[in-house]
Short mmCIF file of C-alpha atoms and ligand atoms in Angstrom, two decimals:
data_model
loop_
_atom_site.label_atom_id
_atom_site.label_comp_id
_atom_site.label_asym_id
_atom_site.label_seq_id
_atom_site.Cartn_x
_atom_site.Cartn_y
_atom_site.Cartn_z
CA MET H 386 -160.67 -195.78 -15.95
CA LEU H 387 -162.96 -193.61 -13.87
CA GLU H 388 -166.31 -193.04 -15.57
CA TRP H 389 -168.36 -189.89 -15.09
CA ARG H 390 -171.41 -191.91 -13.93
CA ASP H 391 -169.25 -193.33 -11.11
CA LEU H 392 -168.74 -189.86 -9.75
CA GLN H 393 -171.37 -189.25 -7.16
CA GLY H 394 -171.38 -187.32 -3.88
CA GLU H 395 -168.05 -187.64 -2.12
CA LYS H 396 -166.45 -189.10 -5.21
CA VAL H 397 -167.18 -185.87 -7.10
CA LYS H 398 -165.50 -183.82 -4.39
CA GLU H 399 -162.52 -186.16 -4.33
CA PHE H 400 -162.23 -186.02 -8.10
CA GLN H 401 -162.47 -182.22 -8.21
CA ALA H 402 -159.81 -181.96 -5.51
CA SER H 403 -157.51 -184.26 -7.49
CA VAL H 404 -157.72 -182.15 -10.67
CA PRO H 405 -154.96 -179.52 -10.72
CA PHE H 406 -156.25 -175.96 -10.54
CA GLU H 407 -154.56 -174.98 -13.79
CA SER H 408 -156.29 -177.70 -15.80
CA VAL H 409 -159.70 -176.45 -14.65
CA GLU H 410 -158.80 -172.85 -15.47
CA ALA H 411 -157.10 -173.57 -18.81
CA VAL H 412 -160.11 -173.56 -21.09
CA ASP H 413 -158.67 -171.49 -23.92
CA PRO H 414 -155.20 -172.70 -25.02
CA LYS H 415 -154.57 -169.45 -26.90
CA ALA H 416 -155.37 -167.38 -23.80
CA GLU H 417 -153.05 -169.63 -21.82
CA GLU H 418 -150.38 -169.11 -24.48
CA ALA H 419 -150.85 -165.34 -24.21
CA GLN H 420 -150.41 -165.60 -20.44
CA LEU H 421 -147.13 -167.47 -20.93
CA VAL H 422 -145.90 -164.84 -23.38
CA LEU H 423 -146.83 -162.06 -20.94
CA ARG H 424 -145.00 -163.82 -18.11
CA THR H 425 -141.98 -164.32 -20.38
CA ARG H 426 -141.98 -160.61 -21.19
CA GLN H 427 -141.88 -159.99 -17.42
CA GLY H 428 -138.80 -162.19 -17.09
CA ASP H 429 -140.39 -165.45 -15.91
CA GLN H 430 -138.03 -168.26 -16.96
CA ASN H 431 -140.56 -170.99 -16.16
CA ALA H 432 -143.00 -169.48 -18.64
CA LEU H 433 -140.23 -169.32 -21.21
CA ARG H 434 -139.42 -173.00 -20.67
CA GLU H 435 -143.06 -173.91 -21.05
CA LEU H 436 -143.26 -172.03 -24.38
CA VAL H 437 -140.17 -173.80 -25.69
CA ASN H 438 -141.46 -177.16 -24.52
CA ARG H 439 -144.82 -176.63 -26.20
CA HIS H 440 -143.45 -175.79 -29.64
CA ARG H 441 -140.09 -177.53 -29.87
CA VAL H 442 -141.34 -180.80 -31.39
CA ARG H 443 -143.12 -179.11 -34.29
CA LEU H 444 -140.21 -176.77 -35.01
CA ILE H 445 -137.55 -179.47 -34.88
CA ARG H 446 -139.59 -181.88 -36.99
CA THR H 447 -140.28 -179.35 -39.74
CA ALA H 448 -136.67 -178.14 -39.76
CA ALA H 449 -135.46 -181.76 -39.94
CA ASN H 450 -137.66 -182.43 -42.97
CA VAL H 451 -136.76 -179.23 -44.75
CA LEU H 452 -133.02 -179.51 -44.07
CA ARG H 453 -132.89 -183.35 -44.03
CA ASP H 454 -130.60 -183.19 -41.03
CA PRO H 455 -131.91 -183.74 -37.46
CA MET H 456 -128.88 -182.22 -35.74
CA GLU H 457 -128.93 -179.09 -37.86
CA ALA H 458 -132.68 -178.94 -37.26
CA GLU H 459 -132.09 -178.63 -33.51
CA ASP H 460 -129.61 -175.79 -34.11
CA VAL H 461 -132.08 -173.94 -36.28
CA ALA H 462 -134.97 -174.47 -33.85
CA GLN H 463 -132.82 -173.13 -31.01
CA GLU H 464 -131.87 -170.12 -33.11
CA ALA H 465 -135.56 -169.60 -33.94
CA PHE H 466 -136.57 -169.55 -30.27
CA LEU H 467 -133.81 -167.10 -29.40
CA LYS H 468 -134.78 -164.82 -32.27
CA ALA H 469 -138.46 -165.03 -31.28
CA PHE H 470 -137.74 -164.03 -27.67
CA ARG H 471 -135.39 -161.28 -28.78
CA GLU H 472 -138.03 -159.92 -31.16
CA LEU H 473 -140.99 -160.44 -28.85
CA HIS H 474 -141.80 -156.71 -29.11
CA ARG H 475 -142.77 -157.35 -32.74
CA LEU H 476 -145.47 -159.83 -31.75
CA ARG H 477 -148.73 -157.86 -31.78
CA ASP H 478 -151.03 -160.63 -30.61
CA ASP H 479 -149.54 -162.71 -27.79
CA ARG H 480 -151.92 -165.54 -28.67
CA ALA H 481 -150.13 -165.95 -32.01
CA PHE H 482 -146.73 -166.94 -30.58
CA ALA H 483 -146.89 -170.42 -32.16
CA SER H 484 -147.11 -169.15 -35.75
CA PHE H 485 -144.66 -166.32 -34.95
CA VAL H 486 -141.86 -168.69 -33.87
CA TYR H 487 -142.76 -171.23 -36.59
CA ARG H 488 -142.43 -168.61 -39.34
CA ILE H 489 -139.06 -167.54 -37.95
CA CYS H 490 -137.88 -171.15 -37.95
CA VAL H 491 -139.01 -171.76 -41.55
CA ARG H 492 -137.28 -168.56 -42.72
CA LEU H 493 -134.06 -169.65 -41.02
CA CYS H 494 -134.33 -173.01 -42.80
CA VAL H 495 -134.68 -171.29 -46.18
CA ASP H 496 -131.65 -169.11 -45.39
CA ARG H 497 -129.63 -172.24 -44.65
CA LEU H 498 -130.82 -173.92 -47.85
CA ARG H 499 -129.70 -170.90 -49.87
CA VAL H 500 -126.24 -171.10 -48.31
CA LYS H 501 -126.13 -174.86 -48.92
CA ARG H 502 -127.01 -174.50 -52.58
CA ALA H 503 -123.93 -172.39 -53.01
CA GLU H 504 -121.83 -175.15 -51.44
CA PRO H 505 -121.01 -178.57 -53.01
CA ALA H 506 -123.63 -181.19 -52.05
CA GLU H 507 -122.77 -183.96 -49.61
CA LEU H 508 -123.31 -187.43 -50.94
CA GLU H 509 -123.75 -189.29 -47.66
CA PRO H 510 -127.25 -189.40 -46.18
CA ARG H 511 -127.20 -187.79 -42.73
CA GLN H 512 -130.60 -188.71 -41.37
CA GLU H 513 -131.18 -191.62 -39.04
CA ALA H 514 -132.81 -194.70 -40.57
CA GLN H 515 -136.56 -194.35 -40.13
CA GLY H 516 -139.67 -195.28 -42.15
CA GLY H 517 -139.07 -196.07 -45.86
CA SER H 518 -136.01 -197.74 -47.30
CA ILE H 519 -132.68 -195.99 -46.97
CA GLU H 520 -132.40 -195.91 -50.79
CA THR H 521 -135.71 -194.08 -51.10
CA ARG H 522 -134.70 -191.61 -48.44
CA MET H 523 -131.37 -190.98 -50.16
CA LEU H 524 -133.12 -190.42 -53.47
CA VAL H 525 -135.65 -188.04 -51.90
CA GLU H 526 -132.82 -186.08 -50.35
CA LYS H 527 -130.93 -186.01 -53.64
CA VAL H 528 -133.97 -184.72 -55.54
CA LEU H 529 -134.96 -182.19 -52.87
CA ASN H 530 -131.39 -180.85 -52.92
CA GLN H 531 -131.86 -179.98 -56.57
CA LEU H 532 -134.99 -177.91 -56.02
CA PRO H 533 -134.82 -174.16 -55.34
CA PRO H 534 -135.42 -173.40 -51.61
CA ASP H 535 -138.91 -171.91 -52.04
CA LEU H 536 -140.16 -174.89 -54.08
CA ARG H 537 -138.54 -177.36 -51.70
CA LEU H 538 -140.11 -175.68 -48.68
CA THR H 539 -143.57 -175.60 -50.28
CA LEU H 540 -143.36 -179.27 -51.13
CA VAL H 541 -142.16 -180.28 -47.65
CA LEU H 542 -144.77 -178.22 -45.80
CA ARG H 543 -147.56 -179.59 -47.96
CA GLU H 544 -146.53 -183.21 -48.52
CA MET H 545 -144.53 -184.02 -45.41
CA GLU H 546 -146.01 -181.69 -42.82
CA GLN H 547 -149.51 -182.16 -44.31
CA MET H 548 -150.37 -178.48 -44.04
CA SER H 549 -153.32 -176.92 -45.84
CA TYR H 550 -152.72 -174.40 -48.65
CA GLU H 551 -153.79 -171.62 -46.27
CA GLU H 552 -151.34 -172.75 -43.59
CA VAL H 553 -148.49 -172.93 -46.10
CA ALA H 554 -149.42 -169.46 -47.38
CA GLU H 555 -149.46 -168.00 -43.87
CA THR H 556 -146.15 -169.63 -42.96
CA MET H 557 -144.40 -168.48 -46.11
CA GLY H 558 -146.08 -165.07 -46.14
CA VAL H 559 -147.41 -165.43 -49.71
CA PRO H 560 -150.92 -165.61 -51.23
CA VAL H 561 -152.65 -169.00 -51.53
CA GLY H 562 -152.52 -168.73 -55.34
CA THR H 563 -148.73 -168.48 -55.16
CA VAL H 564 -148.59 -171.60 -52.98
CA ARG H 565 -150.71 -173.50 -55.49
CA SER H 566 -148.57 -172.51 -58.47
CA ARG H 567 -145.32 -173.17 -56.55
CA LEU H 568 -146.61 -176.55 -55.52
CA HIS H 569 -147.58 -177.37 -59.08
CA THR H 570 -144.09 -176.41 -60.32
CA ALA H 571 -142.41 -178.22 -57.41
CA ARG H 572 -144.30 -181.46 -58.11
CA GLU H 573 -143.53 -181.29 -61.82
CA ARG H 574 -139.84 -180.72 -61.18
CA PHE H 575 -139.70 -183.36 -58.46
CA ARG H 576 -141.36 -185.84 -60.79
CA ALA H 577 -138.90 -185.13 -63.62
CA LEU H 578 -135.86 -185.25 -61.31
CA TRP H 579 -137.16 -188.38 -59.59
CA ASN H 580 -137.48 -190.19 -62.91
CA ILE H 581 -133.90 -189.26 -63.82
CA ALA H 582 -132.59 -190.27 -60.38
CA THR H 583 -134.34 -193.66 -60.37
CA ARG H 584 -133.09 -194.40 -63.90
CA GLU H 585 -129.54 -193.57 -62.79
CA GLU H 586 -129.94 -195.89 -59.78
CA GLU H 587 -131.15 -198.74 -62.00
CA SER H 588 -128.22 -198.35 -64.38
CA TYR H 589 -125.65 -198.87 -61.57
CA MET S 1333 -149.68 -180.41 -74.59
CA ARG S 1334 -153.40 -180.36 -75.26
CA ARG S 1335 -155.49 -177.67 -73.62
CA ASP S 1336 -157.53 -180.30 -71.77
CA CYS S 1337 -154.36 -181.90 -70.43
CA GLU S 1338 -153.13 -178.50 -69.18
CA TRP S 1339 -156.48 -177.91 -67.50
CA PHE S 1340 -156.31 -181.40 -65.96
CA ARG S 1341 -152.89 -180.69 -64.43
CA HIS S 1342 -153.98 -177.27 -63.23
CA LEU S 1343 -157.02 -178.74 -61.43
CA SER S 1344 -154.89 -181.57 -60.01
CA ALA S 1345 -153.09 -178.99 -57.88
CA PHE S 1346 -156.29 -178.33 -55.89
CA ASP S 1347 -157.68 -180.31 -52.99
CA GLN S 1348 -160.70 -182.36 -54.02
CA GLN S 1349 -162.97 -180.46 -51.63
CA GLU S 1350 -161.97 -177.20 -53.32
CA LEU S 1351 -163.33 -178.35 -56.69
CA SER S 1352 -166.86 -178.16 -58.03
CA ARG S 1353 -168.79 -181.24 -59.08
CA GLN S 1354 -168.27 -180.31 -62.77
CA GLU S 1355 -164.53 -179.99 -62.28
CA LEU S 1356 -164.36 -183.37 -60.54
CA THR S 1357 -166.37 -184.93 -63.38
CA PHE S 1358 -163.97 -183.39 -65.89
CA LEU S 1359 -160.97 -184.86 -64.02
CA ARG S 1360 -162.55 -188.31 -63.93
CA ASN S 1361 -163.58 -188.28 -67.60
CA HIS S 1362 -160.28 -186.90 -68.83
CA ALA S 1363 -158.27 -189.47 -66.87
CA ALA S 1364 -160.38 -192.21 -68.44
CA ASP S 1365 -159.61 -190.91 -71.95
CA CYS S 1366 -155.99 -189.73 -71.67
CA GLU S 1367 -153.26 -192.21 -70.83
CA GLU S 1368 -150.63 -189.52 -70.33
CA CYS S 1369 -152.68 -187.71 -67.70
CA ARG S 1370 -153.52 -191.00 -66.03
CA ARG S 1371 -149.80 -191.63 -65.67
CA TYR S 1372 -149.37 -188.08 -64.41
CA SER S 1373 -151.96 -188.71 -61.67
CA THR S 1374 -150.31 -191.97 -60.67
CA ASP S 1375 -146.93 -190.21 -60.49
CA MET S 1376 -148.38 -187.48 -58.30
CA ARG S 1377 -149.78 -190.05 -55.88
CA LEU S 1378 -146.45 -191.88 -55.92
CA LEU S 1379 -144.66 -188.60 -55.23
CA ALA S 1380 -146.87 -187.97 -52.19
CA ASP S 1381 -146.21 -191.50 -50.92
CA VAL S 1382 -142.46 -191.23 -51.51
CA LEU S 1383 -142.26 -187.94 -49.63
CA GLN S 1384 -144.38 -189.32 -46.79
CA SER S 1385 -142.13 -192.37 -46.49
CA ALA S 1386 -139.10 -190.08 -46.16
CA VAL S 1387 -140.51 -188.03 -43.27
CA ILE S 1388 -138.02 -187.62 -40.44
CA GLU S 1389 -139.67 -188.02 -37.04
CA HIS S 1390 -137.15 -186.22 -34.87
CA GLU S 1391 -138.30 -184.60 -31.64
CA GLY S 1392 -134.97 -183.26 -30.48
CA SER S 1393 -132.80 -184.13 -27.50
CA GLN S 1394 -133.93 -184.13 -23.88
CA SER S 1395 -131.68 -181.20 -23.07
CA PHE S 1396 -133.16 -178.96 -25.78
CA VAL S 1397 -135.24 -176.82 -23.38
CA ASP S 1398 -132.30 -176.41 -20.99
CA GLU S 1399 -130.03 -175.40 -23.86
CA VAL S 1400 -132.46 -172.74 -25.10
CA GLU S 1401 -132.90 -171.43 -21.56
CA GLU S 1402 -129.13 -171.28 -21.07
CA GLU S 1403 -128.70 -169.35 -24.33
CA VAL S 1404 -131.46 -166.95 -23.32
CA VAL S 1405 -129.83 -166.34 -19.94
CA GLN S 1406 -126.35 -165.91 -21.44
CA SER S 1407 -127.49 -163.47 -24.08
CA ARG S 1408 -129.57 -161.61 -21.44
CA VAL S 1409 -132.63 -161.63 -23.70
CA LEU S 1410 -135.05 -161.54 -20.77
CA ASP S 1411 -133.25 -158.60 -19.13
CA LYS S 1412 -133.71 -156.65 -22.34
CA LEU S 1413 -137.38 -157.57 -22.48
CA ASN S 1414 -137.66 -156.51 -18.88
CA VAL S 1415 -136.21 -152.98 -19.13
CA TRP S 1416 -139.63 -151.36 -19.04
CA ARG S 1417 -140.43 -152.74 -15.57
CA PRO S 1418 -138.31 -150.44 -13.35
CA ALA S 1419 -139.37 -147.48 -15.53
CA LEU S 1420 -143.04 -148.37 -15.09
CA LEU S 1421 -142.55 -148.81 -11.34
CA ALA S 1422 -140.96 -145.36 -11.08
CA ALA S 1423 -143.77 -143.81 -13.13
CA LEU S 1424 -146.42 -145.47 -10.97
CA THR S 1425 -144.72 -144.30 -7.74
CA THR S 1426 -144.53 -140.73 -9.03
CA ALA S 1427 -148.17 -140.82 -10.12
CA ALA S 1428 -149.22 -142.14 -6.70
CA ALA S 1429 -147.26 -139.39 -4.93
CA VAL S 1430 -148.81 -136.67 -7.12
CA LEU S 1431 -152.32 -138.03 -6.53
CA THR S 1432 -151.76 -138.13 -2.74
CA MET S 1433 -150.56 -134.53 -2.74
CA LEU S 1434 -153.53 -133.41 -4.83
CA HIS S 1435 -155.86 -135.18 -2.43
CA VAL S 1436 -154.29 -133.49 0.62
CA LEU S 1437 -154.39 -130.06 -1.00
CA THR S 1438 -158.03 -130.29 -2.06
CA SER S 1439 -159.37 -131.70 1.24
CA GLN S 1440 -157.71 -128.96 3.51
CA PRO S 1441 -158.30 -125.29 2.57
CA VAL S 1442 -155.08 -123.30 2.33
CA THR S 1443 -156.49 -120.18 4.18
CA PRO S 1444 -158.72 -121.10 7.11
CA THR S 1445 -161.84 -118.94 7.43
CA LEU S 1446 -163.08 -117.72 10.77
CA LYS S 1447 -166.75 -117.78 11.65
CA PRO S 1448 -168.10 -115.05 13.95
CA ASP S 1449 -168.71 -117.44 16.87
CA ASP S 1450 -165.32 -119.19 16.59
CA GLN S 1451 -163.39 -119.10 19.83
CA PRO S 1452 -159.65 -118.44 19.63
CA THR S 1453 -157.47 -121.48 20.03
CA ALA S 1454 -155.13 -121.82 23.01
CA GLU S 1455 -152.17 -120.74 20.93
CA ALA S 1456 -154.04 -117.71 19.63
CA LYS S 1457 -155.10 -116.83 23.16
CA VAL S 1458 -151.48 -116.74 24.37
CA ARG S 1459 -150.65 -114.41 21.49
CA ILE S 1460 -153.56 -112.10 22.48
CA ASP S 1461 -152.44 -112.14 26.12
CA LEU S 1462 -148.90 -111.25 25.14
CA PHE S 1463 -150.20 -108.41 23.07
CA GLU S 1464 -152.33 -107.16 25.94
CA GLU S 1465 -149.39 -107.31 28.42
CA ALA S 1466 -147.27 -105.16 26.17
CA GLU S 1467 -146.66 -101.61 27.25
CA PRO S 1468 -149.43 -99.43 26.07
CA ALA S 1469 -148.57 -96.75 23.64
CA PRO S 1470 -147.83 -93.48 25.45
CA ALA S 1471 -150.90 -91.33 25.62
CA LEU S 1472 -150.72 -87.70 24.75
CA GLU S 1473 -150.41 -85.69 27.96
CA GLU S 1474 -151.46 -82.20 28.49
CA SER S 1475 -147.91 -81.34 29.87
CA ASP S 1476 -147.59 -78.12 28.19
CA ARG S 1477 -148.69 -75.93 31.01
CA GLY S 1478 -147.71 -72.86 29.72
ZN1 LIG T 367 -154.40 -185.45 -70.80
#
């Protein structure tokens, strides 16, 4: 690894020449983001790709945890990007694209949850095996499925996505006090439903 | 439920750093005294752990960016974003043309003024010569001799 104290004379020049111009210029990520949005507005497809690439992981991950289905999460994230680009005229501050597209994605997830609640629940777990036992994951999914969409979303954003109350409030477009009371209710209900679900599991 | 227990559960919904020292002391003391609230706290921690263990780490497929780009191209989203560009170009061209015309009009006077010592131009001279070569107007003759 090249240390700063090793950089003297010619080495400094060599090092500076090896650093891409953009990485020297890009001091403010939000300003860089605004530049990408501006270029996208002007029809630059490379800028659009860069925006998608920057935010896709966060959108897909959150959607996967809210919906408990990685494949559906990709669909929703794709839909969110399309909607964001289509409604780019609504974005007042180009530096806020990240939260703009994230909010759209979360709203689309809630819409899907509302539709799902009207449909009979699937019993098979759809997520890939990851951390935690498969039984725990199935139980979590079963309990989350029984929560109303707003409570489920609050719980996922706070406990799985580790967001602050303020971030959850901004994402859901509600006051922080509402987040706190929803979270309180969501935890209480989750706890009650979890106890029932684990007792049922034990009795099998 | 006792009022203290309700208050305990209400405060449990806050982050520790959001609470005052008195509130934190109350939480600690109440948990020491009340078995039900102690169980509640344990359940809440368990709940957080359970949810954390069920996190899905899915980053999406490699082709995700290409797929979004393809959808954007197919639905012509960028073209719609871009409609203002030709309009702006036309407006700028018109503005530039108007400014150029204004500049030309203000830098060259419409009616040239002649100073007393100005000499006639070559073209003007020809005109004067032509005028001078023209047949003079017939003078009045004293032909009426009687
Ligand atoms: Zn208590």
